CSV table of N, CA and C in Angstrom, one decimal:
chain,number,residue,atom,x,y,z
A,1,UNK,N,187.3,11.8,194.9
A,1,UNK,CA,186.0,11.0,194.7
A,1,UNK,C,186.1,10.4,193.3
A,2,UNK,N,185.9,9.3,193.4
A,2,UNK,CA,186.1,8.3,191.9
A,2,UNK,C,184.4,8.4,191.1
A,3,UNK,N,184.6,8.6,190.0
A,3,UNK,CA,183.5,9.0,189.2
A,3,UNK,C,182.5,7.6,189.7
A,4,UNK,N,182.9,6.6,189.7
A,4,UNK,CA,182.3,5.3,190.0
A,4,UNK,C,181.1,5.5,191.0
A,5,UNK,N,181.6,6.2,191.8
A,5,UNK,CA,180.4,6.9,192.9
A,5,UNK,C,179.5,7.7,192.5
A,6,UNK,N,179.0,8.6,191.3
A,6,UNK,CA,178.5,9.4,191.0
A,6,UNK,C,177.3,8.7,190.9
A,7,UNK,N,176.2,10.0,191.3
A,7,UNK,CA,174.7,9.1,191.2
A,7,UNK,C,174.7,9.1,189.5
A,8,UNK,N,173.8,8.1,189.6
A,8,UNK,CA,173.1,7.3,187.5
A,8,UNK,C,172.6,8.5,187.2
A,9,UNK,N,172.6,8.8,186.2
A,9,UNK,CA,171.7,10.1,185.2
A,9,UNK,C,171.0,9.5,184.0
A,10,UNK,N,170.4,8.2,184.7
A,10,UNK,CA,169.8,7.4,184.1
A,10,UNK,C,170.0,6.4,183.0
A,11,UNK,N,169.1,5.6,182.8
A,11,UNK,CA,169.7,4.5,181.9
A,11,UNK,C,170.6,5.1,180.4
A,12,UNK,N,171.0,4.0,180.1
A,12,UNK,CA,171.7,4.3,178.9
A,12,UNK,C,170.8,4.4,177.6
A,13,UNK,N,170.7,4.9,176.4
A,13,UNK,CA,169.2,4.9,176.2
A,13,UNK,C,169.8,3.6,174.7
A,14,UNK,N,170.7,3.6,174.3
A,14,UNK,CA,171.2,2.0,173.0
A,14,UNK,C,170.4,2.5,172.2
A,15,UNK,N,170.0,3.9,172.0
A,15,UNK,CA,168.9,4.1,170.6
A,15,UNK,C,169.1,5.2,170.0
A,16,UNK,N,169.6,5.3,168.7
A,16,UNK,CA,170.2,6.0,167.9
A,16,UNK,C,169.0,7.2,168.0
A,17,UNK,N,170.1,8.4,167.9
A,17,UNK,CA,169.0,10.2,168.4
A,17,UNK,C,168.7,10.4,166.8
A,18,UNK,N,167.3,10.9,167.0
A,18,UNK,CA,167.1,10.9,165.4
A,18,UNK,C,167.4,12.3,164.9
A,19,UNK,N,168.3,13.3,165.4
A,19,UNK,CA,168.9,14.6,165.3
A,19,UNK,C,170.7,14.7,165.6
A,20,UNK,N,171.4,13.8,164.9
A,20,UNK,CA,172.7,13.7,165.0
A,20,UNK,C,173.4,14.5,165.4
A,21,UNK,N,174.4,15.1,166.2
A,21,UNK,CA,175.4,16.1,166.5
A,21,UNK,C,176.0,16.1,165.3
A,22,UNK,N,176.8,17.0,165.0
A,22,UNK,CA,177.9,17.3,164.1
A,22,UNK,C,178.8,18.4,164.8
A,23,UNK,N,180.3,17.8,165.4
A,23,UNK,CA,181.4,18.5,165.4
A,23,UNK,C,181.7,20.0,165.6
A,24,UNK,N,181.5,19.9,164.1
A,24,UNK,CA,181.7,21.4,163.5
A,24,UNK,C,181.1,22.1,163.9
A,25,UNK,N,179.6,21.9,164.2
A,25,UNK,CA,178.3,23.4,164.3
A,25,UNK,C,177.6,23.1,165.7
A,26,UNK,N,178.1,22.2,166.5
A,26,UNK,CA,177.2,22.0,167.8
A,26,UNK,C,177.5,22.0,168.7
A,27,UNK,N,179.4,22.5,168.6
A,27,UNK,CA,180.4,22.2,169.9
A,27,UNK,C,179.6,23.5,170.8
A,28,UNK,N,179.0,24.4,170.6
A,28,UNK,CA,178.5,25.6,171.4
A,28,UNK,C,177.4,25.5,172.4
A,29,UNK,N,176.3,24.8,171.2
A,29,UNK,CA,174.9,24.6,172.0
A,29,UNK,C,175.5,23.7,172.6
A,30,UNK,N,175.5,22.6,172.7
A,30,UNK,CA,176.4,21.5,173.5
A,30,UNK,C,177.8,21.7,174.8
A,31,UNK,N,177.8,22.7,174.8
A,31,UNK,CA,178.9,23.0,175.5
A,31,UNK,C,178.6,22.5,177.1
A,32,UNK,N,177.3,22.6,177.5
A,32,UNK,CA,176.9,22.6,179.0
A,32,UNK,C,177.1,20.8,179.5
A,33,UNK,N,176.7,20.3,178.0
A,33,UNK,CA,176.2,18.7,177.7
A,33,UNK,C,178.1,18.0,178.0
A,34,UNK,N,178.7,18.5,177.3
A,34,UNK,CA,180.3,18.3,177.1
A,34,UNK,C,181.1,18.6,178.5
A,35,UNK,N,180.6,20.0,179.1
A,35,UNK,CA,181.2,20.0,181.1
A,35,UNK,C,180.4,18.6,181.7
A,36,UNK,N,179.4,18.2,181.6
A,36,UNK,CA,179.1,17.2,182.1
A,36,UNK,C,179.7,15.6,182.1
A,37,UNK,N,180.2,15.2,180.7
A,37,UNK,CA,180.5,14.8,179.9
A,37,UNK,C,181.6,14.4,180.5
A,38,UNK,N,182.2,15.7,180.4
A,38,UNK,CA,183.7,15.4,180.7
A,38,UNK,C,184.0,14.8,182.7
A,39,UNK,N,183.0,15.6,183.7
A,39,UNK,CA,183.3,15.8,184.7
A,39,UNK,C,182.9,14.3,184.7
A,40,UNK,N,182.1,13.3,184.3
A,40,UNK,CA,181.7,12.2,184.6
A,40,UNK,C,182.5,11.1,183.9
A,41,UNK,N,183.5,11.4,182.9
A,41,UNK,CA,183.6,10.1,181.9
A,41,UNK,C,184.8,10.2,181.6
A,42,UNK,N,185.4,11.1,181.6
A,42,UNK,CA,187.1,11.4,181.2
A,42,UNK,C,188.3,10.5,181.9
A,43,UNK,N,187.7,10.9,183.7
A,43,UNK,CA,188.6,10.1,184.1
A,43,UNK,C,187.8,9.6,185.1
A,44,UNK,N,188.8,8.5,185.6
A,44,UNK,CA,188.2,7.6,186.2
A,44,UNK,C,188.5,7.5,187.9
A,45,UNK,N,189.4,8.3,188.4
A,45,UNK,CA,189.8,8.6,189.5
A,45,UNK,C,189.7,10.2,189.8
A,46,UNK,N,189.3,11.2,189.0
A,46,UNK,CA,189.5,12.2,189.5
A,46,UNK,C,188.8,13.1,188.1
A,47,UNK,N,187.5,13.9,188.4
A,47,UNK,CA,186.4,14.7,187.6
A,47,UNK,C,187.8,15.5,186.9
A,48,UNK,N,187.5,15.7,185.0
A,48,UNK,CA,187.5,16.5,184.1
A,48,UNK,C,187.3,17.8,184.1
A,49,UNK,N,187.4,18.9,184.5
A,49,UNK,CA,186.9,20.2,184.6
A,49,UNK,C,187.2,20.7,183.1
A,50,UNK,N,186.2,21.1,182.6
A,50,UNK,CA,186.4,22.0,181.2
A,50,UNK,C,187.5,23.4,181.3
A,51,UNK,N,187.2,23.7,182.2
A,51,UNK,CA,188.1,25.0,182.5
A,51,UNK,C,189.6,25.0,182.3
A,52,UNK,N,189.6,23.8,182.9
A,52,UNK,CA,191.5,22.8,182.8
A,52,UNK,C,192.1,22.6,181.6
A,53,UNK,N,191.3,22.5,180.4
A,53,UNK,CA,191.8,21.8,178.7
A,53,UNK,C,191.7,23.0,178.4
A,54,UNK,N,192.8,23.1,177.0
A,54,UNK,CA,192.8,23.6,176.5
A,54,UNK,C,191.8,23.8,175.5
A,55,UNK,N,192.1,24.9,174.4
A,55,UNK,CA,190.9,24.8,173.4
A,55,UNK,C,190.8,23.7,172.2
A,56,UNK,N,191.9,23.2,172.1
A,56,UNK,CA,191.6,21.9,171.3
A,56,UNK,C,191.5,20.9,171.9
A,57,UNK,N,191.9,20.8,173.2
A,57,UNK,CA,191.6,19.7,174.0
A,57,UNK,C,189.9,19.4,174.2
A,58,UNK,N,189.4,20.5,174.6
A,58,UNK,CA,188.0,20.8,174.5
A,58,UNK,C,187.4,20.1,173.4
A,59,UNK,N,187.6,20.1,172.1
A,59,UNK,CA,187.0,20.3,170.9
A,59,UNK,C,187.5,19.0,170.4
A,60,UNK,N,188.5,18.7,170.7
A,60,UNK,CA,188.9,16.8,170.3
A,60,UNK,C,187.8,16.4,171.8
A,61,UNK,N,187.8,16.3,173.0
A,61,UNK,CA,186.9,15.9,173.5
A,61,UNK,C,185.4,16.0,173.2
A,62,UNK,N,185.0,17.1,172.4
A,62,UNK,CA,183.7,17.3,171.9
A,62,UNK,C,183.5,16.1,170.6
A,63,UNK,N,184.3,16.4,169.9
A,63,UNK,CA,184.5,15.0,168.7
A,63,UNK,C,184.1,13.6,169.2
A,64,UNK,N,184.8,13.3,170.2
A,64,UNK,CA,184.3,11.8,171.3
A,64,UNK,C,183.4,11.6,171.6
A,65,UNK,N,183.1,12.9,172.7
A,65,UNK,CA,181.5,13.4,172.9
A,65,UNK,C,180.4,13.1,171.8
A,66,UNK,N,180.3,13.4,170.9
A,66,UNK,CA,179.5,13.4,169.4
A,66,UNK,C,179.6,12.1,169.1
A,67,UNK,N,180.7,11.0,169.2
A,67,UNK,CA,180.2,9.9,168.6
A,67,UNK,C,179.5,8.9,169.1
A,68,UNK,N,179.8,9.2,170.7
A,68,UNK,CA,178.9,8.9,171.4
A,68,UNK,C,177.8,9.1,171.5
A,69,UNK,N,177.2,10.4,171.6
A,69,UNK,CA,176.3,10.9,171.6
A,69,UNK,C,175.5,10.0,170.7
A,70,UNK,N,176.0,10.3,169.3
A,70,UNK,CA,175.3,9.4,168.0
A,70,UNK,C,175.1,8.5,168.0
A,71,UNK,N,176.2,7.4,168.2
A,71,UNK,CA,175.7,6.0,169.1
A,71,UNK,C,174.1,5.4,170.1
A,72,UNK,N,173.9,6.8,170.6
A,72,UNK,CA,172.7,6.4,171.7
A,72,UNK,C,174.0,5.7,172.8
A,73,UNK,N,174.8,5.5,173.1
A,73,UNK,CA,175.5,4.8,174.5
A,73,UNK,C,175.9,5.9,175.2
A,74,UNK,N,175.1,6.7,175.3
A,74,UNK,CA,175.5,7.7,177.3
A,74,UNK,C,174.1,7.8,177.5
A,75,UNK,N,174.4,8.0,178.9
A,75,UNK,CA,173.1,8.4,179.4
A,75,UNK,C,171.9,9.4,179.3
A,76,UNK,N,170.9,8.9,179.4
A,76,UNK,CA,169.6,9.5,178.8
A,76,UNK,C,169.7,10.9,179.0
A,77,UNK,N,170.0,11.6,180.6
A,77,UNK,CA,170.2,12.7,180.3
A,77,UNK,C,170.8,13.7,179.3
A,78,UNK,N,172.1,13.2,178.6
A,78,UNK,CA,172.5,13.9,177.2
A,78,UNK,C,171.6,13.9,176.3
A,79,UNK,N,170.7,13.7,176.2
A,79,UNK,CA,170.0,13.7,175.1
A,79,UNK,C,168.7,14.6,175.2
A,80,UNK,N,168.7,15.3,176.4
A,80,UNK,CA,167.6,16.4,176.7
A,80,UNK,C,167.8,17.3,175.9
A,81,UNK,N,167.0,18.0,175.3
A,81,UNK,CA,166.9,19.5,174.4
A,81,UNK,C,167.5,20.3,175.0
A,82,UNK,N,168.4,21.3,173.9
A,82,UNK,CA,169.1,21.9,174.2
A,82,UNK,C,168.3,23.2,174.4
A,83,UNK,N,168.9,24.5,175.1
A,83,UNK,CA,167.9,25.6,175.4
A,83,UNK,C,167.0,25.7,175.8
């Protein structure tokens, strides 16, 4: 199944989060946000599984994740409160 098909998780929100991720201290709470992340955006022919990467693989993909995130360019769902 090509990610292309995956239902929207809503608009893109283009508006900077006024609680920035950082890297270092949020790869945990974030962790559920980053399986999603990955199973939708990694690849483009065939879903990301977290389980599959390694531990730096993980955590360089969380780095990505984060600048994104910071940007405001993924979708609104990422940006739901954590916990």
């Amino acid at each position: 199944k090509s990610n292309k098909s995956l239902y929207p998780l809503g608009p893109i929100t283009n508006k900077i989060p006024a609680i920035q991720l950082d890297p270092d201290t949020d790869y945990f709470p974030y962790c559920p946000h980053l399986r999603l992340y990955l199973y939708r955006s990694r690849s483009r022919t065939t879903p990301q599984y977290f389980e599959d990467l390694t531990s730096d693989d993980t955590h360089d993909a969380f780095v990505e994740f984060c600048k994104k995130y910071n940007s405001g360019t993924l979708e609104e769902v990422y940006y739901a409160p954590v916990g």
